[in-house]
Short mmCIF file of C-alpha atoms and ligand atoms in Angstrom, two decimals:
data_model
loop_
_atom_site.label_atom_id
_atom_site.label_comp_id
_atom_site.label_asym_id
_atom_site.label_seq_id
_atom_site.Cartn_x
_atom_site.Cartn_y
_atom_site.Cartn_z
CA MET A 17 -43.84 -19.35 -2.34
CA PRO A 18 -41.28 -22.30 -4.55
CA PRO A 19 -43.36 -25.32 -5.09
CA LEU A 20 -41.25 -27.88 -2.49
CA SER A 21 -38.34 -29.85 -5.30
CA ASN A 22 -39.39 -33.62 -4.99
CA LEU A 23 -36.75 -34.13 -1.51
CA ALA A 24 -38.50 -31.28 0.21
CA THR A 25 -41.67 -32.66 -0.33
CA ARG A 26 -40.39 -35.72 1.10
CA ASP A 27 -38.37 -34.19 4.16
CA VAL A 28 -41.83 -32.08 5.45
CA GLU A 29 -43.47 -35.90 4.75
CA THR A 30 -41.38 -38.00 6.60
CA LEU A 31 -39.32 -35.87 9.63
CA VAL A 32 -40.42 -33.86 12.85
CA HIS A 33 -37.65 -31.53 12.39
CA PRO A 34 -36.65 -29.41 16.15
CA TYR A 35 -36.93 -25.95 16.89
CA ILE A 36 -39.07 -24.61 13.85
CA ASN A 37 -42.41 -22.97 13.29
CA LEU A 38 -43.54 -27.03 12.57
CA ALA A 39 -46.73 -24.92 10.74
CA ASN A 40 -44.68 -22.58 8.72
CA PHE A 41 -42.15 -25.39 8.12
CA ARG A 42 -44.85 -27.10 5.53
CA ALA A 43 -45.14 -24.63 3.09
CA ALA A 44 -41.40 -22.93 3.81
CA GLY A 45 -39.91 -26.73 2.90
CA PRO A 46 -35.63 -27.65 3.94
CA LEU A 47 -32.88 -26.76 3.29
CA ILE A 48 -31.07 -29.81 1.92
CA ILE A 49 -27.50 -29.79 3.42
CA GLU A 50 -25.34 -32.39 1.08
CA ARG A 51 -22.40 -32.35 1.62
CA GLY A 52 -19.49 -30.15 3.62
CA GLN A 53 -16.04 -29.28 2.85
CA GLY A 54 -13.18 -27.23 5.30
CA ILE A 55 -15.68 -24.14 6.55
CA TYR A 56 -18.35 -24.57 3.35
CA VAL A 57 -20.78 -26.97 2.91
CA TYR A 58 -23.06 -27.60 -0.04
CA ASP A 59 -27.48 -27.98 -0.73
CA THR A 60 -28.03 -30.46 -3.10
CA ASP A 61 -27.71 -27.13 -5.80
CA GLY A 62 -23.55 -27.19 -5.06
CA LYS A 63 -25.03 -23.93 -3.93
CA PRO A 64 -22.11 -23.86 -1.22
CA TYR A 65 -22.53 -21.56 2.00
CA ILE A 66 -19.75 -20.27 4.52
CA GLU A 67 -21.06 -22.83 7.49
CA GLY A 68 -20.41 -20.08 10.35
CA MET A 69 -22.48 -22.28 13.08
CA ALA A 70 -20.37 -25.00 12.31
CA GLY A 71 -23.41 -26.67 11.90
CA LEU A 72 -24.25 -26.84 16.11
CA TRP A 73 -21.42 -25.21 17.70
CA CYS A 74 -19.66 -28.04 16.95
CA THR A 75 -17.41 -28.68 13.40
CA ALA A 76 -14.87 -27.45 15.25
CA LEU A 77 -12.33 -28.78 11.97
CA GLY A 78 -14.66 -28.36 9.88
CA TYR A 79 -15.38 -30.61 7.20
CA GLY A 80 -14.46 -32.93 5.68
CA ASN A 81 -11.10 -33.95 7.78
CA GLU A 82 -9.67 -37.48 6.60
CA GLU A 83 -7.43 -37.59 9.62
CA LEU A 84 -11.05 -37.88 11.71
CA VAL A 85 -12.46 -39.94 8.63
CA GLU A 86 -9.70 -42.72 9.09
CA ALA A 87 -10.56 -42.99 12.53
CA ALA A 88 -13.67 -43.72 12.62
CA ALA A 89 -13.02 -46.51 9.83
CA ALA A 90 -9.97 -47.94 11.33
CA GLN A 91 -11.51 -48.43 14.20
CA MET A 92 -15.04 -49.75 12.88
CA ARG A 93 -13.24 -51.92 11.22
CA LYS A 94 -11.66 -53.17 14.32
CA LEU A 95 -14.57 -53.05 16.63
CA SER A 96 -17.39 -51.67 15.79
CA PHE A 97 -19.24 -51.39 19.20
CA ALA A 98 -18.13 -52.69 22.60
CA HIS A 99 -19.79 -51.50 25.82
CA LEU A 100 -18.71 -49.76 29.97
CA PHE A 101 -21.51 -52.06 31.33
CA THR A 102 -21.03 -54.31 33.99
CA GLY A 103 -17.19 -54.46 33.94
CA LYS A 104 -16.69 -54.68 30.24
CA SER A 105 -14.70 -51.89 29.01
CA HIS A 106 -12.23 -51.26 25.51
CA ASP A 107 -8.66 -49.11 25.06
CA PRO A 108 -10.56 -46.07 22.97
CA ALA A 109 -12.85 -45.31 25.82
CA ILE A 110 -9.92 -45.53 27.93
CA GLU A 111 -7.53 -43.52 26.26
CA LEU A 112 -9.78 -41.08 26.07
CA ALA A 113 -10.63 -40.90 29.61
CA GLU A 114 -6.64 -40.43 30.95
CA LYS A 115 -6.51 -37.77 27.89
CA LEU A 116 -9.11 -35.32 29.22
CA LYS A 117 -8.10 -36.21 32.40
CA GLU A 118 -4.70 -35.06 31.42
CA ILE A 119 -5.75 -31.18 29.65
CA ALA A 120 -8.89 -30.56 32.39
CA PRO A 121 -9.10 -26.63 33.78
CA VAL A 122 -9.14 -28.89 36.87
CA PRO A 123 -8.28 -32.36 39.29
CA ILE A 124 -10.48 -34.29 37.81
CA SER A 125 -10.90 -37.82 39.32
CA LYS A 126 -13.33 -39.95 36.40
CA VAL A 127 -15.20 -39.21 33.38
CA PHE A 128 -18.53 -40.92 32.10
CA PHE A 129 -19.27 -40.95 29.05
CA CYS A 130 -22.32 -40.16 27.61
CA ASN A 131 -24.21 -39.37 23.40
CA SER A 132 -24.76 -35.46 24.18
CA GLY A 133 -25.38 -32.30 26.54
CA SER A 134 -28.35 -33.41 27.39
CA GLU A 135 -27.59 -36.83 28.35
CA ALA A 136 -23.72 -35.32 29.47
CA ASN A 137 -26.19 -32.49 31.85
CA ASP A 138 -29.23 -34.65 32.90
CA SER A 139 -26.19 -37.24 33.86
CA GLN A 140 -24.42 -34.20 35.98
CA VAL A 141 -28.23 -33.71 38.31
CA LYS A 142 -28.15 -37.76 38.82
CA LEU A 143 -25.34 -37.68 39.92
CA VAL A 144 -25.38 -34.76 41.99
CA TRP A 145 -28.90 -36.03 43.76
CA TYR A 146 -27.19 -39.42 44.38
CA PHE A 147 -23.84 -37.89 46.26
CA ASN A 148 -25.49 -35.70 48.05
CA ASN A 149 -27.61 -38.88 48.88
CA ALA A 150 -24.56 -40.64 49.67
CA LEU A 151 -23.10 -38.08 52.10
CA GLY A 152 -26.99 -38.13 53.90
CA ARG A 153 -27.80 -34.69 53.78
CA PRO A 154 -31.15 -35.59 50.91
CA LYS A 155 -32.38 -32.39 51.27
CA LYS A 156 -30.06 -31.34 49.00
CA LYS A 157 -31.22 -31.68 45.62
CA LYS A 158 -32.22 -28.41 44.40
CA ILE A 159 -30.06 -27.52 41.42
CA ILE A 160 -29.87 -23.18 40.12
CA SER A 161 -29.33 -22.43 36.57
CA ARG A 162 -29.94 -18.89 34.90
CA VAL A 163 -32.61 -17.15 32.44
CA LYS A 164 -31.60 -17.56 29.04
CA ALA A 165 -29.09 -20.51 30.52
CA TYR A 166 -29.56 -23.17 27.42
CA HIS A 167 -28.31 -26.85 29.35
CA GLY A 168 -30.46 -29.21 26.10
CA VAL A 169 -33.15 -30.59 26.02
CA THR A 170 -34.07 -33.42 28.17
CA VAL A 171 -36.79 -33.38 30.59
CA VAL A 172 -33.72 -32.24 33.46
CA ALA A 173 -31.44 -30.64 31.30
CA ALA A 174 -35.16 -28.84 29.97
CA SER A 175 -35.18 -28.17 33.50
CA LEU A 176 -32.34 -26.62 33.86
CA THR A 177 -32.90 -24.55 30.52
CA GLY A 178 -34.29 -21.53 31.00
CA LEU A 179 -35.99 -20.27 27.31
CA SER A 180 -39.92 -20.48 27.66
CA ALA A 181 -40.24 -22.49 24.18
CA ASN A 182 -38.09 -25.42 26.40
CA HIS A 183 -40.73 -24.94 29.18
CA ARG A 184 -44.14 -24.31 27.39
CA ASP A 185 -46.38 -26.96 27.09
CA PHE A 186 -43.83 -29.08 28.32
CA ASP A 187 -45.09 -29.05 31.73
CA LEU A 188 -41.95 -27.58 32.74
CA PRO A 189 -39.20 -27.10 34.97
CA LEU A 190 -39.14 -29.80 37.49
CA PRO A 191 -39.79 -28.20 40.00
CA GLY A 192 -36.37 -27.99 42.41
CA PHE A 193 -34.87 -26.27 38.65
CA LEU A 194 -34.28 -21.99 40.07
CA HIS A 195 -33.46 -19.49 37.38
CA ALA A 196 -31.26 -17.07 38.90
CA ALA A 197 -31.27 -13.71 36.80
CA CYS A 198 -29.54 -14.01 32.90
CA PRO A 199 -25.30 -11.65 32.82
CA HIS A 200 -26.82 -9.73 30.69
CA HIS A 201 -25.05 -6.39 30.62
CA TYR A 202 -26.54 -4.83 27.34
CA ARG A 203 -30.98 -6.40 29.48
CA PHE A 204 -30.60 -6.59 32.55
CA ALA A 205 -28.34 -3.95 33.57
CA TYR A 206 -29.50 -0.63 35.93
CA ALA A 207 -29.55 2.68 33.96
CA GLY A 208 -25.42 3.91 35.05
CA GLU A 209 -24.22 0.16 36.13
CA SER A 210 -21.67 -0.64 35.59
CA GLU A 211 -20.70 -4.60 34.38
CA GLU A 212 -18.72 -4.56 37.38
CA GLN A 213 -21.49 -3.27 39.90
CA PHE A 214 -24.24 -5.72 37.64
CA ALA A 215 -21.89 -8.64 38.83
CA ALA A 216 -21.74 -8.29 42.76
CA ARG A 217 -25.32 -8.00 42.31
CA LEU A 218 -25.87 -10.09 40.36
CA ALA A 219 -23.56 -12.24 42.98
CA GLU A 220 -26.24 -11.30 45.93
CA GLU A 221 -28.48 -12.10 44.56
CA LEU A 222 -27.23 -15.85 43.90
CA ASP A 223 -26.96 -15.84 47.67
CA ALA A 224 -30.46 -13.64 48.73
CA LEU A 225 -32.28 -17.15 46.60
CA ILE A 226 -29.54 -19.59 48.05
CA VAL A 227 -31.08 -18.50 51.80
CA LYS A 228 -34.73 -17.72 50.67
CA GLU A 229 -34.61 -21.63 49.38
CA GLY A 230 -31.99 -23.18 52.64
CA PRO A 231 -28.42 -23.55 51.85
CA GLU A 232 -29.10 -26.76 52.94
CA THR A 233 -31.92 -27.42 49.91
CA VAL A 234 -29.53 -25.99 46.72
CA ALA A 235 -27.28 -28.78 45.41
CA ALA A 236 -25.46 -27.78 42.52
CA PHE A 237 -25.21 -24.41 39.91
CA ILE A 238 -24.55 -25.26 36.35
CA ALA A 239 -23.34 -22.39 33.93
CA GLU A 240 -22.23 -21.84 30.24
CA PRO A 241 -19.56 -19.60 30.56
CA VAL A 242 -20.84 -18.49 27.40
CA MET A 243 -24.41 -18.75 27.06
CA GLY A 244 -25.36 -19.86 23.51
CA ALA A 245 -28.60 -20.67 22.64
CA GLY A 246 -29.92 -17.67 24.70
CA GLY A 247 -28.51 -15.28 22.90
CA VAL A 248 -24.72 -15.26 23.42
CA ILE A 249 -24.47 -13.34 26.36
CA VAL A 250 -20.64 -12.94 27.48
CA PRO A 251 -21.13 -12.38 31.15
CA PRO A 252 -19.79 -8.96 33.16
CA LYS A 253 -16.52 -7.88 33.94
CA THR A 254 -15.25 -10.84 37.38
CA TYR A 255 -18.70 -11.69 36.63
CA PHE A 256 -17.78 -15.74 37.47
CA GLU A 257 -15.20 -14.13 39.82
CA LYS A 258 -18.87 -13.40 42.56
CA ILE A 259 -20.20 -16.18 41.80
CA MET A 260 -17.49 -18.73 42.96
CA PRO A 261 -17.41 -18.16 46.60
CA VAL A 262 -21.70 -17.16 47.25
CA CYS A 263 -21.80 -21.39 46.61
CA ALA A 264 -18.42 -21.48 48.12
CA LYS A 265 -20.20 -20.19 50.48
CA HIS A 266 -22.93 -22.20 50.41
CA ASP A 267 -21.54 -26.30 49.83
CA VAL A 268 -23.30 -25.37 46.61
CA SER A 269 -21.58 -27.28 43.52
CA MET A 270 -20.34 -25.41 40.42
CA ILE A 271 -21.20 -27.40 37.64
CA SER A 272 -19.76 -25.67 33.81
CA ASP A 273 -21.39 -26.91 30.86
CA GLU A 274 -18.69 -26.77 28.45
CA VAL A 275 -20.82 -28.07 25.59
CA ILE A 276 -20.48 -24.77 23.84
CA CYS A 277 -17.51 -23.46 25.28
CA GLY A 278 -15.54 -26.51 25.21
CA PHE A 279 -12.76 -27.70 23.30
CA GLY A 280 -10.98 -23.78 21.97
CA ARG A 281 -13.90 -21.78 21.17
CA LEU A 282 -12.93 -19.01 23.37
CA GLY A 283 -9.51 -19.34 22.67
CA THR A 284 -8.68 -21.59 25.69
CA THR A 285 -9.13 -24.64 26.13
CA PHE A 286 -11.31 -25.38 28.67
CA GLY A 287 -14.12 -22.44 28.50
CA CYS A 288 -13.94 -21.94 32.44
CA GLU A 289 -10.09 -21.18 32.00
CA LYS A 290 -10.80 -17.79 29.84
CA LEU A 291 -13.64 -16.39 32.59
CA GLY A 292 -11.27 -17.32 35.02
CA PHE A 293 -13.50 -19.89 37.85
CA LYS A 294 -13.14 -22.99 39.22
CA PRO A 295 -16.44 -25.46 38.12
CA ASN A 296 -16.10 -28.98 40.72
CA ALA A 297 -17.72 -30.91 37.27
CA ILE A 298 -17.76 -29.92 33.73
CA SER A 299 -20.42 -31.26 30.53
CA ILE A 300 -18.58 -31.67 27.89
CA ALA A 301 -20.06 -32.54 23.78
CA LYS A 302 -20.09 -31.07 19.80
CA ALA A 303 -16.60 -30.41 19.20
CA LEU A 304 -15.37 -33.16 21.44
CA SER A 305 -15.49 -35.20 18.80
CA SER A 306 -15.41 -32.14 16.42
CA GLY A 307 -18.99 -32.94 15.65
CA TYR A 308 -18.18 -35.78 13.59
CA LEU A 309 -19.83 -38.39 15.86
CA PRO A 310 -22.09 -38.66 18.76
CA ILE A 311 -19.79 -38.50 22.14
CA ALA A 312 -20.27 -36.75 25.13
CA GLY A 313 -19.05 -36.80 28.73
CA VAL A 314 -19.21 -35.02 32.63
CA MET A 315 -15.55 -35.28 34.40
CA LEU A 316 -16.00 -35.43 37.76
CA PRO A 317 -13.83 -34.31 41.31
CA GLU A 318 -12.16 -37.33 43.10
CA THR A 319 -15.27 -36.32 45.94
CA MET A 320 -17.81 -37.09 43.94
CA TYR A 321 -16.41 -40.63 43.13
CA GLN A 322 -15.57 -41.79 45.86
CA ALA A 323 -19.75 -40.68 47.14
CA LEU A 324 -20.74 -43.09 44.30
CA LEU A 325 -18.22 -45.32 46.01
CA ALA A 326 -19.80 -45.05 49.44
CA GLU A 327 -22.99 -44.97 47.21
CA SER A 328 -22.66 -48.56 45.43
CA ARG A 329 -21.13 -50.48 48.32
CA LYS A 330 -24.06 -48.96 50.12
CA ILE A 331 -26.47 -50.24 47.44
CA GLY A 332 -25.01 -52.54 45.23
CA VAL A 333 -24.92 -50.97 41.69
CA PHE A 334 -24.96 -47.42 39.73
CA GLY A 335 -27.55 -47.44 37.99
CA HIS A 336 -26.90 -45.14 35.51
CA GLY A 337 -25.36 -45.29 31.90
CA PHE A 338 -26.28 -45.27 28.42
CA THR A 339 -25.74 -48.18 25.88
CA TYR A 340 -24.13 -45.71 23.52
CA GLY A 341 -22.11 -43.98 26.48
CA GLY A 342 -18.47 -43.83 25.11
CA HIS A 343 -18.72 -45.56 22.38
CA PRO A 344 -15.77 -47.75 20.89
CA VAL A 345 -15.84 -45.10 16.86
CA ALA A 346 -17.07 -41.83 18.54
CA ALA A 347 -14.27 -42.47 21.04
CA ALA A 348 -11.08 -42.89 19.14
CA VAL A 349 -11.92 -39.90 15.78
CA ALA A 350 -12.59 -37.32 20.29
CA LEU A 351 -8.78 -38.85 20.55
CA LYS A 352 -7.49 -37.96 16.57
CA ALA A 353 -10.09 -34.55 17.59
CA ILE A 354 -7.49 -34.09 20.75
CA GLU A 355 -5.03 -35.13 18.68
CA ILE A 356 -5.24 -33.19 16.33
CA TYR A 357 -6.20 -29.44 18.06
CA THR A 358 -3.13 -29.79 20.33
CA ARG A 359 -0.75 -31.22 16.93
CA ASP A 360 -2.32 -28.31 15.14
CA ARG A 361 -2.63 -25.61 18.20
CA VAL A 362 -5.87 -25.47 17.56
CA PHE A 363 -6.90 -23.27 20.48
CA GLU A 364 -3.62 -21.04 20.21
CA LYS A 365 -4.33 -20.40 16.35
CA ALA A 366 -8.73 -19.57 17.66
CA ALA A 367 -6.93 -17.41 19.85
CA GLU A 368 -5.38 -15.41 17.11
CA MET A 369 -8.29 -15.28 14.98
CA ALA A 370 -10.00 -14.01 17.81
CA PRO A 371 -9.15 -10.11 17.71
CA ILE A 372 -10.29 -10.64 13.51
CA PHE A 373 -13.30 -11.84 14.49
CA GLN A 374 -14.42 -10.00 16.77
CA ALA A 375 -13.30 -6.50 15.53
CA ARG A 376 -15.16 -7.44 12.16
CA LEU A 377 -18.01 -8.10 14.40
CA ALA A 378 -17.81 -5.19 16.95
CA ALA A 379 -18.57 -2.77 13.37
CA PHE A 380 -22.03 -4.26 13.63
CA ASN A 381 -22.94 -1.69 16.33
CA ALA A 382 -22.72 0.78 14.09
CA HIS A 383 -25.59 -0.78 12.01
CA PRO A 384 -28.93 0.75 11.91
CA LEU A 385 -30.67 -2.52 12.91
CA VAL A 386 -28.76 -3.74 15.42
CA GLY A 387 -28.54 -3.17 19.24
CA GLU A 388 -25.81 -4.86 20.13
CA ALA A 389 -23.44 -7.02 18.63
CA ARG A 390 -21.38 -9.32 21.08
CA GLY A 391 -19.30 -12.21 21.21
CA LEU A 392 -15.38 -13.38 23.02
CA GLY A 393 -13.37 -15.72 21.22
CA LEU A 394 -14.96 -17.96 18.08
CA ILE A 395 -18.59 -16.47 19.55
CA GLY A 396 -20.42 -13.40 18.34
CA GLY A 397 -24.04 -12.37 18.59
CA VAL A 398 -25.78 -9.74 16.84
CA GLU A 399 -28.60 -9.00 18.15
CA LEU A 400 -31.14 -7.07 15.90
CA VAL A 401 -33.81 -4.31 17.42
CA ALA A 402 -36.21 -2.10 16.05
CA ASP A 403 -34.83 1.61 18.22
CA LYS A 404 -31.47 0.90 19.25
CA ARG A 405 -31.67 4.32 21.32
CA SER A 406 -34.70 2.20 23.35
CA LYS A 407 -33.81 -1.23 22.92
CA ARG A 408 -36.85 -2.21 21.36
CA SER A 409 -37.61 -5.53 20.01
CA PHE A 410 -39.17 -6.43 17.18
CA MET A 411 -42.47 -8.32 17.93
CA PRO A 412 -42.22 -11.71 17.61
CA GLN A 413 -44.33 -12.93 15.01
CA HIS A 414 -42.25 -10.31 12.53
CA GLY A 415 -39.84 -12.89 12.69
CA ILE A 416 -37.08 -10.96 11.37
CA GLY A 417 -34.49 -12.80 12.95
CA ALA A 418 -35.65 -15.81 10.46
CA ARG A 419 -35.63 -13.59 7.21
CA ALA A 420 -32.52 -12.37 8.12
CA VAL A 421 -31.12 -15.37 8.28
CA GLN A 422 -32.76 -16.57 4.78
CA PHE A 423 -30.90 -13.32 3.72
CA ALA A 424 -27.93 -14.54 4.79
CA GLU A 425 -28.15 -17.79 2.82
CA ALA A 426 -29.25 -15.89 -0.11
CA GLU A 427 -25.64 -15.14 -0.05
CA GLY A 428 -24.54 -18.06 0.65
CA LEU A 429 -23.51 -17.86 4.75
CA ILE A 430 -25.56 -20.69 7.60
CA VAL A 431 -25.86 -18.49 10.74
CA ARG A 432 -28.66 -19.06 13.12
CA SER A 433 -31.80 -17.06 14.56
CA VAL A 434 -32.81 -16.71 18.60
CA LEU A 435 -35.59 -15.88 20.28
CA GLY A 436 -35.19 -11.78 20.35
CA ASP A 437 -33.42 -11.61 16.91
CA VAL A 438 -30.40 -12.80 18.05
CA LEU A 439 -27.97 -13.50 14.48
CA THR A 440 -25.94 -16.35 16.32
CA LEU A 441 -21.39 -17.60 14.85
CA CYS A 442 -19.31 -20.05 16.04
CA PRO A 443 -17.73 -20.74 12.99
CA PRO A 444 -15.46 -23.50 12.64
CA LEU A 445 -11.42 -22.27 14.57
CA VAL A 446 -9.62 -23.75 11.24
CA ILE A 447 -11.40 -20.39 9.87
CA SER A 448 -8.72 -17.96 8.24
CA ALA A 449 -8.61 -14.19 7.95
CA ALA A 450 -9.39 -14.05 5.02
CA GLU A 451 -13.12 -16.45 6.00
CA ILE A 452 -13.36 -14.34 8.48
CA ASP A 453 -13.28 -11.21 5.81
CA GLU A 454 -15.69 -13.05 4.67
CA LEU A 455 -18.04 -14.26 6.58
CA PHE A 456 -19.16 -10.03 7.80
CA ASP A 457 -18.63 -9.14 4.43
CA ARG A 458 -21.58 -12.11 3.91
CA LEU A 459 -23.50 -11.48 6.45
CA ALA A 460 -23.56 -7.16 6.15
CA ARG A 461 -24.99 -7.82 2.62
CA ALA A 462 -28.06 -9.88 4.24
CA LEU A 463 -28.33 -7.02 7.26
CA ASP A 464 -28.46 -4.36 4.63
CA ASN A 465 -30.76 -6.49 2.60
CA THR A 466 -33.17 -7.11 6.29
CA LEU A 467 -32.82 -3.60 6.92
CA ASP A 468 -33.90 -2.99 3.40
CA TRP A 469 -37.35 -5.12 3.62
CA VAL A 470 -37.72 -3.77 7.31
CA SER A 471 -38.30 -0.43 5.84
CA ARG A 472 -39.93 -1.19 2.67
CA GLU A 473 -42.50 -3.72 5.01
CA ARG A 474 -42.89 -0.55 8.38
CA LEU A 475 -41.49 -2.53 10.76
CA ALA A 476 -39.92 -0.59 13.00
CA GLN A 477 -42.26 1.33 14.28
CA GLY A 478 -44.38 1.13 17.58
C1 PLP B 18 -24.61 -24.95 26.62
C2 PLP B 18 -25.29 -26.13 26.08
N1 PLP B 18 -25.21 -27.47 27.21
C3 PLP B 18 -26.27 -28.13 26.52
C4 PLP B 18 -26.45 -28.32 25.49
C5 PLP B 18 -27.35 -29.91 24.70
O1 PLP B 18 -26.09 -30.81 24.25
P1 PLP B 18 -27.19 -31.76 22.73
O2 PLP B 18 -28.11 -31.03 21.78
O3 PLP B 18 -25.70 -32.56 22.24
O4 PLP B 18 -28.11 -32.70 23.23
C6 PLP B 18 -26.46 -27.63 23.65
C7 PLP B 18 -26.87 -27.20 23.09
O5 PLP B 18 -26.69 -26.54 22.08
C8 PLP B 18 -25.31 -26.18 24.96
O6 PLP B 18 -25.74 -25.33 23.60
#
């Protein structure tokens, strides 16, 4: 391992980094990114990388967008901070909430602003609990999410998340958080089961779970339209069509976690529109501001708002809110981002790029290391396996995904590896056809180099 640079050493001695083996990281050190432009970021040596993950699934408009910079600067000059507590307000938050209601895929009455996807999902759960107390249904509190879902890391959001790394030794999930089966056909369908049959079985299993728990105890079902951090899992055909009536039958509120899929990722404004379902409430974050500033939100139906009103009348105060929720500078940037999305037809163009992206992605299914290459819109996952026929995964300790990420970085491409050696791709929505080709050419070289390494080290043996 080459010695760390001065800046890298300072990093290792001062920061706790999320989502890394902290022990290995001490020797490997960070990749320090200094600047960005378009779909490229540059490290401290000036080396360019295609940002194949749009940061963390967020920089939809790419880097260095001067209009967003200007919107932030202008708002900061005018009013650098204001809050929404205790009856105060400001025009960027009002305008943004109006705009979100206008573009919402289902009738939305009000928007509650917060700062992160985790806070949005945490708030969803608190609001559902509050709602059911207001309706005099104090037992209706359990929340169902899915195995491999990712909904964040705060105590409640991590409980919703269906990944062991977010639970183990954090004493999570909390009681009352249930995980339904993961809708991944490649991994969990029975032999010979069609996508539709698999979807029907999952809907039946969800129904059975709610009945077993008691419908009077189950409050909500939360789902990402396409699961992101769990490994880019596109649900089987007709999945949501079959899940929706189950939730409706048991009066279980459906929450769409649009933190990744919202704002054009699947080629539609919201992911639920692409997947054909109508949620009761929606969580948004990330591309809401193209990742330029932290801002997130919960979009609520009128029925919930009425219950919040009733509860406020009863107990006096709606006791929930974040200091920086709806921060005026972040709200101004989000407004500008949405203006650009609309003016420049960013989502329509992403939909036009999607077949090009998906065709190049699907070609990796022929690669000896790839078990499944899958995706929708401008999101993709490449699952690396030790044996294509049996779908056997590599031993986790071999760190194949992490090694593939390094090979990609050597080629000038940033991708991410998530649990199960799945490489994830989620480029800025403004990527061009030529840039998509360049991204996949780099990924192909990285996979070939990974395969050479796997063969040299004999890591594919069972
Ligand atoms: C679908 C989804 N929900 C929630 C979150 C949590 O968002 P944050 O990291 O902003 O708390 C993420 C983050 O990646 C996400 O992908």
